Amino acid sequence: MIDRQGDTLLEEAFAVLFENGEMERHFRKSLKIYKQRRNHFCDILQSEFKNQIEFKIPEGGLAVWANFHQNINLEKMSNDASAKGLSISNGKFYKNDFFDTNAIRMGFASLDESEMEKAFAILKKVLS
């Protein structure tokens, strides 16, 4: 046995947060923020990258599955973006013997609007 009992104090603290509605308020606030971020992220993708990236607005989750135009080399894009200060996947993680795509998962949850705009400005330069 590694652990014979839980952390009683922590469990009681969480119980109080649930009982007084604090967790519900936090969840509502979080969902509102993430929906705004998702919408802003997708608006930029649609307006600035419509000829280079295809995507669907996700109903849930914290990322967009971005399908890049076939003439875009994701490894080169990733290296060029990294040289300009933007860390973005090269797509290798998503490829295997049964799934070969020119796509990556692009997360939006940890970025505020100004950070998104800066990141997309770099990506736009790299793809130009």
Coordinates of C-alpha atoms in Angstrom, one line a residue:
M1 CA 0.0 0.0 0.0
I2 CA 1.3 3.4 -0.9
D3 CA -1.5 5.5 0.7
R4 CA -3.9 4.3 3.3
Q5 CA -6.1 7.3 3.5
G6 CA -6.7 10.6 1.6
D7 CA -5.9 14.1 2.7
T8 CA -8.9 14.8 5.0
L9 CA -8.3 18.5 5.3
L10 CA -8.1 19.0 1.5
E11 CA -11.2 16.8 1.0
E12 CA -13.1 18.9 3.5
A13 CA -11.9 22.2 1.9
F14 CA -13.2 21.0 -1.5
A15 CA -16.5 19.9 0.0
V16 CA -17.0 23.4 1.4
L17 CA -16.2 24.9 -2.0
F18 CA -18.9 22.7 -3.6
E19 CA -21.4 23.3 -0.9
N20 CA -21.2 27.1 -0.9
G21 CA -21.4 27.2 -4.7
E22 CA -17.8 28.5 -5.2
M23 CA -16.9 25.7 -7.6
E24 CA -20.0 26.3 -9.7
R25 CA -19.2 30.0 -10.0
H26 CA -15.6 29.1 -11.0
F27 CA -16.8 26.7 -13.6
R28 CA -19.2 29.2 -15.2
K29 CA -16.5 31.9 -15.2
S30 CA -14.0 29.5 -16.8
L31 CA -16.3 28.3 -19.5
K32 CA -17.1 32.0 -20.4
I33 CA -13.4 32.8 -20.6
Y34 CA -12.5 29.7 -22.7
K35 CA -15.4 30.3 -25.0
Q36 CA -14.3 33.9 -25.6
R37 CA -10.7 32.7 -26.3
R38 CA -11.9 30.0 -28.6
N39 CA -14.0 32.4 -30.6
H40 CA -11.2 35.0 -30.9
F41 CA -8.8 32.2 -31.9
C42 CA -11.1 30.9 -34.5
D43 CA -12.0 34.4 -35.8
I44 CA -8.2 35.0 -36.5
L45 CA -7.8 31.6 -38.1
Q46 CA -10.8 32.3 -40.4
S47 CA -9.9 35.8 -41.3
E48 CA -6.1 35.6 -41.6
F49 CA -5.4 32.0 -42.6
K50 CA -8.5 30.9 -44.6
N51 CA -6.4 29.9 -47.6
Q52 CA -3.8 28.0 -45.6
I53 CA -5.6 26.3 -42.7
E54 CA -9.0 24.5 -42.6
F55 CA -10.7 23.8 -39.2
K56 CA -14.0 23.4 -37.5
I57 CA -14.9 25.4 -34.4
P58 CA -14.7 22.8 -31.6
E59 CA -17.8 22.3 -29.5
G60 CA -15.6 21.4 -26.5
G61 CA -12.0 21.1 -25.5
L62 CA -9.3 23.6 -25.4
A63 CA -7.8 23.3 -28.9
V64 CA -8.5 23.4 -32.6
W65 CA -7.5 20.6 -35.0
A66 CA -5.9 22.7 -37.8
N67 CA -5.5 21.1 -41.3
F68 CA -2.8 22.9 -43.2
H69 CA -2.8 23.2 -47.0
Q70 CA -0.8 20.4 -48.5
N71 CA 1.9 22.7 -49.9
I72 CA 2.9 23.8 -46.3
N73 CA 5.8 21.8 -44.9
L74 CA 4.9 21.6 -41.2
E75 CA 8.5 20.8 -40.1
K76 CA 9.9 23.8 -41.9
M77 CA 7.1 26.0 -40.6
S78 CA 7.8 24.8 -37.0
N79 CA 11.5 25.5 -37.4
D80 CA 11.0 28.9 -38.9
A81 CA 8.5 29.9 -36.3
S82 CA 10.8 28.7 -33.5
A83 CA 13.5 31.0 -34.9
K84 CA 11.1 33.9 -34.5
G85 CA 10.1 32.9 -30.9
L86 CA 7.0 30.9 -31.6
S87 CA 6.8 27.3 -30.4
I88 CA 4.5 25.3 -32.7
S89 CA 4.2 21.6 -33.4
N90 CA 5.8 20.1 -36.6
G91 CA 3.0 17.5 -36.8
K92 CA 5.2 14.4 -36.4
F93 CA 3.5 13.5 -33.1
Y94 CA 0.1 13.0 -35.0
K95 CA 1.5 10.7 -37.7
N96 CA 1.7 6.9 -37.7
D97 CA 1.3 4.0 -40.0
F98 CA -2.4 4.5 -40.2
F99 CA -2.8 8.2 -40.0
D100 CA -0.8 10.6 -42.1
T101 CA -2.0 14.2 -42.1
N102 CA -0.7 17.7 -42.6
A103 CA -2.4 18.9 -39.4
I104 CA -1.7 19.9 -35.8
R105 CA -3.6 20.5 -32.6
M106 CA -3.5 24.2 -31.8
G107 CA -4.3 25.1 -28.2
F108 CA -6.0 28.4 -27.3
A109 CA -6.7 28.0 -23.6
S110 CA -3.5 29.4 -22.1
L111 CA -3.3 32.5 -24.4
D112 CA -5.1 35.8 -23.9
E113 CA -6.2 37.8 -26.9
S114 CA -3.0 39.9 -27.2
E115 CA -0.8 36.7 -26.9
M116 CA -2.9 35.1 -29.7
E117 CA -2.5 38.0 -31.9
K118 CA 1.3 38.1 -31.4
A119 CA 1.6 34.3 -32.1
F120 CA -0.6 34.5 -35.2
A121 CA 1.5 37.5 -36.5
I122 CA 4.6 35.4 -36.3
L123 CA 2.8 32.4 -37.9
K124 CA 1.6 34.7 -40.7
K125 CA 5.1 35.9 -41.4
V126 CA 6.4 32.3 -41.5
L127 CA 3.7 31.2 -43.9
S128 CA 4.1 34.2 -46.2

